[in-house]
Coordinates of C-alpha atoms in Angstrom, one line a residue:
M415 CA 315.1 169.3 -21.1
I416 CA 312.2 170.0 -23.6
I417 CA 311.1 172.9 -21.3
K418 CA 314.6 174.4 -21.1
K419 CA 314.9 174.2 -24.8
A420 CA 311.5 175.7 -25.7
S421 CA 311.6 178.4 -23.0
G422 CA 315.0 179.6 -23.7
G423 CA 313.9 180.4 -27.4
V424 CA 310.9 182.6 -26.6
G425 CA 312.3 185.2 -24.2
L426 CA 311.2 183.7 -21.1
S427 CA 312.7 185.2 -18.0
A428 CA 314.7 182.9 -15.5
S429 CA 311.7 183.4 -13.3
G430 CA 309.2 182.7 -15.9
A431 CA 311.1 179.4 -16.9
I432 CA 311.1 178.3 -13.3
L433 CA 307.5 179.1 -13.0
L434 CA 306.6 177.1 -16.2
R435 CA 308.3 174.1 -14.8
A436 CA 306.5 174.3 -11.5
S437 CA 303.1 175.0 -13.3
L438 CA 303.6 171.9 -15.4
V439 CA 304.4 169.6 -12.5
M440 CA 301.3 171.0 -10.7
N441 CA 299.0 170.7 -13.7
F442 CA 300.2 167.1 -14.1
G443 CA 298.9 166.3 -10.6
V444 CA 295.6 168.3 -11.3
G445 CA 295.2 166.4 -14.6
L446 CA 295.1 163.0 -12.7
F447 CA 292.0 164.1 -10.9
A448 CA 290.1 166.6 -12.9
P449 CA 288.3 164.4 -15.5
I450 CA 287.2 161.9 -12.8
Y451 CA 286.1 164.4 -10.3
A452 CA 282.4 163.6 -10.7
L453 CA 282.9 159.9 -10.2
Y454 CA 284.8 160.8 -7.0
V455 CA 281.8 162.9 -5.7
E456 CA 279.5 160.0 -6.4
K457 CA 281.8 157.7 -4.6
I458 CA 281.7 159.7 -1.5
G459 CA 277.9 159.7 -1.5
G460 CA 277.4 162.8 -3.5
S461 CA 275.1 163.7 -6.5
I462 CA 275.6 165.8 -9.5
L463 CA 274.1 168.7 -7.6
D464 CA 276.9 168.2 -5.1
V465 CA 279.5 168.3 -8.0
G466 CA 277.9 171.7 -9.0
I467 CA 278.0 173.0 -5.4
A468 CA 281.5 171.9 -4.9
Y469 CA 282.8 173.7 -8.0
A470 CA 280.8 176.7 -7.2
I471 CA 282.3 177.0 -3.7
F472 CA 285.7 176.6 -5.2
S473 CA 285.2 179.2 -7.9
I474 CA 283.5 181.8 -5.5
V475 CA 286.2 181.4 -3.0
T476 CA 289.1 181.5 -5.7
G477 CA 287.5 184.8 -7.2
T478 CA 287.0 186.6 -3.8
F479 CA 290.6 185.8 -2.8
I480 CA 292.3 186.7 -6.1
I481 CA 290.6 190.2 -5.7
L482 CA 291.5 190.5 -2.0
F483 CA 295.1 189.3 -2.2
G484 CA 295.9 190.6 -5.7
T485 CA 294.9 194.1 -4.8
S486 CA 296.5 194.4 -1.4
A487 CA 299.5 196.3 -0.8
F488 CA 301.0 193.4 1.4
F489 CA 300.5 191.1 -1.5
D490 CA 302.5 193.5 -3.8
R491 CA 305.5 193.4 -1.6
N492 CA 305.5 189.7 -1.2
V493 CA 304.3 188.4 -4.5
R494 CA 307.1 185.8 -5.0
K495 CA 306.7 184.4 -1.5
F496 CA 303.0 184.0 -2.3
V497 CA 303.8 181.8 -5.3
V498 CA 305.8 179.5 -3.2
A499 CA 303.3 179.5 -0.4
G500 CA 300.4 178.9 -2.7
Y501 CA 301.8 175.7 -4.0
F502 CA 302.8 174.6 -0.6
L503 CA 299.4 175.3 0.8
M504 CA 297.9 173.5 -2.2
G505 CA 299.8 170.3 -1.4
L506 CA 298.5 170.4 2.2
T507 CA 294.8 171.0 0.8
Y508 CA 295.2 168.1 -1.6
L509 CA 296.0 165.8 1.4
G510 CA 292.6 167.0 2.9
Y511 CA 291.0 164.9 0.1
L512 CA 292.2 161.9 2.1
L513 CA 290.0 162.8 5.0
I514 CA 286.7 163.3 3.0
E515 CA 283.8 160.9 3.8
S516 CA 280.9 163.0 2.7
P517 CA 279.8 166.0 0.4
L518 CA 280.0 168.3 3.4
H519 CA 283.7 167.4 3.9
L520 CA 284.3 168.0 0.3
F521 CA 282.8 171.4 0.5
I522 CA 285.1 172.2 3.4
V523 CA 288.2 171.1 1.4
Q524 CA 286.9 173.2 -1.7
I525 CA 286.9 176.2 0.5
F526 CA 290.6 175.8 1.4
L527 CA 291.4 174.9 -2.1
G528 CA 289.7 178.1 -3.4
L529 CA 291.8 180.1 -0.8
T530 CA 295.1 178.7 -1.9
N531 CA 294.3 179.1 -5.7
G532 CA 293.3 182.7 -4.8
I533 CA 296.7 183.2 -3.4
L534 CA 298.6 181.3 -6.1
E535 CA 297.0 182.5 -9.1
P536 CA 297.5 186.4 -9.1
A537 CA 301.1 185.8 -7.8
W538 CA 302.0 183.3 -10.4
D539 CA 300.5 185.4 -13.2
A540 CA 302.3 188.6 -12.0
V541 CA 305.8 186.9 -11.8
F542 CA 305.3 185.1 -15.0
S543 CA 304.4 188.2 -17.0
A544 CA 306.8 190.6 -15.4
G545 CA 309.2 192.3 -17.9
S546 CA 307.7 191.0 -20.9
N547 CA 306.6 192.9 -24.0
E548 CA 303.6 192.0 -25.9
A549 CA 305.5 189.8 -28.3
Q550 CA 307.4 188.0 -25.8
E551 CA 304.2 187.7 -23.5
A552 CA 302.2 186.0 -26.2
K553 CA 304.9 183.4 -26.9
N554 CA 305.3 182.9 -23.1
W555 CA 301.5 182.3 -22.5
S556 CA 301.4 180.1 -25.6
L557 CA 304.3 177.9 -24.3
W558 CA 302.4 177.7 -20.9
S559 CA 298.9 177.1 -22.2
G560 CA 300.2 174.4 -24.8
G561 CA 302.2 172.7 -22.1
V562 CA 299.4 172.6 -19.7
S563 CA 297.1 171.1 -22.2
L564 CA 299.7 168.4 -23.3
I565 CA 300.5 167.5 -19.6
V566 CA 296.9 167.4 -18.5
G567 CA 296.0 165.2 -21.5
F568 CA 298.6 162.6 -20.6
S569 CA 297.9 162.8 -16.9
A570 CA 294.2 162.5 -17.4
L571 CA 294.7 159.0 -19.1
L572 CA 297.1 158.0 -16.2
G573 CA 294.7 159.3 -13.6
S574 CA 291.8 157.3 -15.0
Y575 CA 294.0 154.1 -14.6
I576 CA 295.1 154.9 -11.2
A577 CA 291.6 155.7 -10.0
H578 CA 290.4 152.3 -11.0
Y579 CA 292.6 151.1 -8.1
S580 CA 292.8 154.0 -5.7
F581 CA 291.7 157.6 -5.4
S582 CA 293.9 158.0 -2.4
A583 CA 297.0 157.2 -4.6
I584 CA 295.8 160.1 -6.9
F585 CA 295.6 162.6 -3.9
I586 CA 299.0 161.6 -2.7
I587 CA 300.4 162.1 -6.1
M588 CA 298.6 165.5 -6.4
S589 CA 300.0 166.6 -3.1
A590 CA 303.5 165.5 -4.0
C591 CA 303.3 167.5 -7.3
A592 CA 302.3 170.6 -5.3
F593 CA 305.0 170.3 -2.9
I594 CA 307.5 169.7 -5.7
S595 CA 306.1 172.9 -7.5
S596 CA 306.6 174.8 -4.1
A597 CA 310.4 173.7 -4.1
I598 CA 310.9 174.4 -7.8
S599 CA 309.3 177.9 -7.5
A600 CA 311.4 178.6 -4.4
K601 CA 314.1 179.3 -6.8
I602 CA 312.5 182.7 -7.7
L603 CA 313.2 183.9 -4.1
K604 CA 316.9 183.9 -4.6
G605 CA 318.1 187.5 -4.5
R606 CA 314.6 188.7 -3.8
S607 CA 312.7 189.8 -0.7

């Protein structure tokens, strides 16, 4: 309800409002895990170096695939489908965390996470910004950025509590959030190819 009221008053397109909802759900899941990531790496036998390597792998793969996907003609013709697919693949990838037993396994999951993020990010950004003028775009991105910060703040507190009992529960919730975001974002496909 809050998202509908806020997004309706700032010139957010119908697709933009849908993507805002999907992103907030997804970022709730991410926020559960992000602040305690290093503790998780330590729990699987990793070191602070492994935390850095894992993040580097994720960032390098994400950047590579953002450039590859975001500049391809195939991507241009299917940008909305890539939003839905990106969230769905993210959900599958988060389930991969349930199988991790060592830093090497983590590195493999980070490769897939970077790939899915590299698919999702340019597609999401393109659809979210489509058709906005500068003033609208500033408001839209402010709504998204502020909303994400609030959601991640609340979910970080919750994630710390849940992790005290089970990292597996966090991964299942993260995956569920990604699948829900995929379902929410599928609404942008109606009437589009």
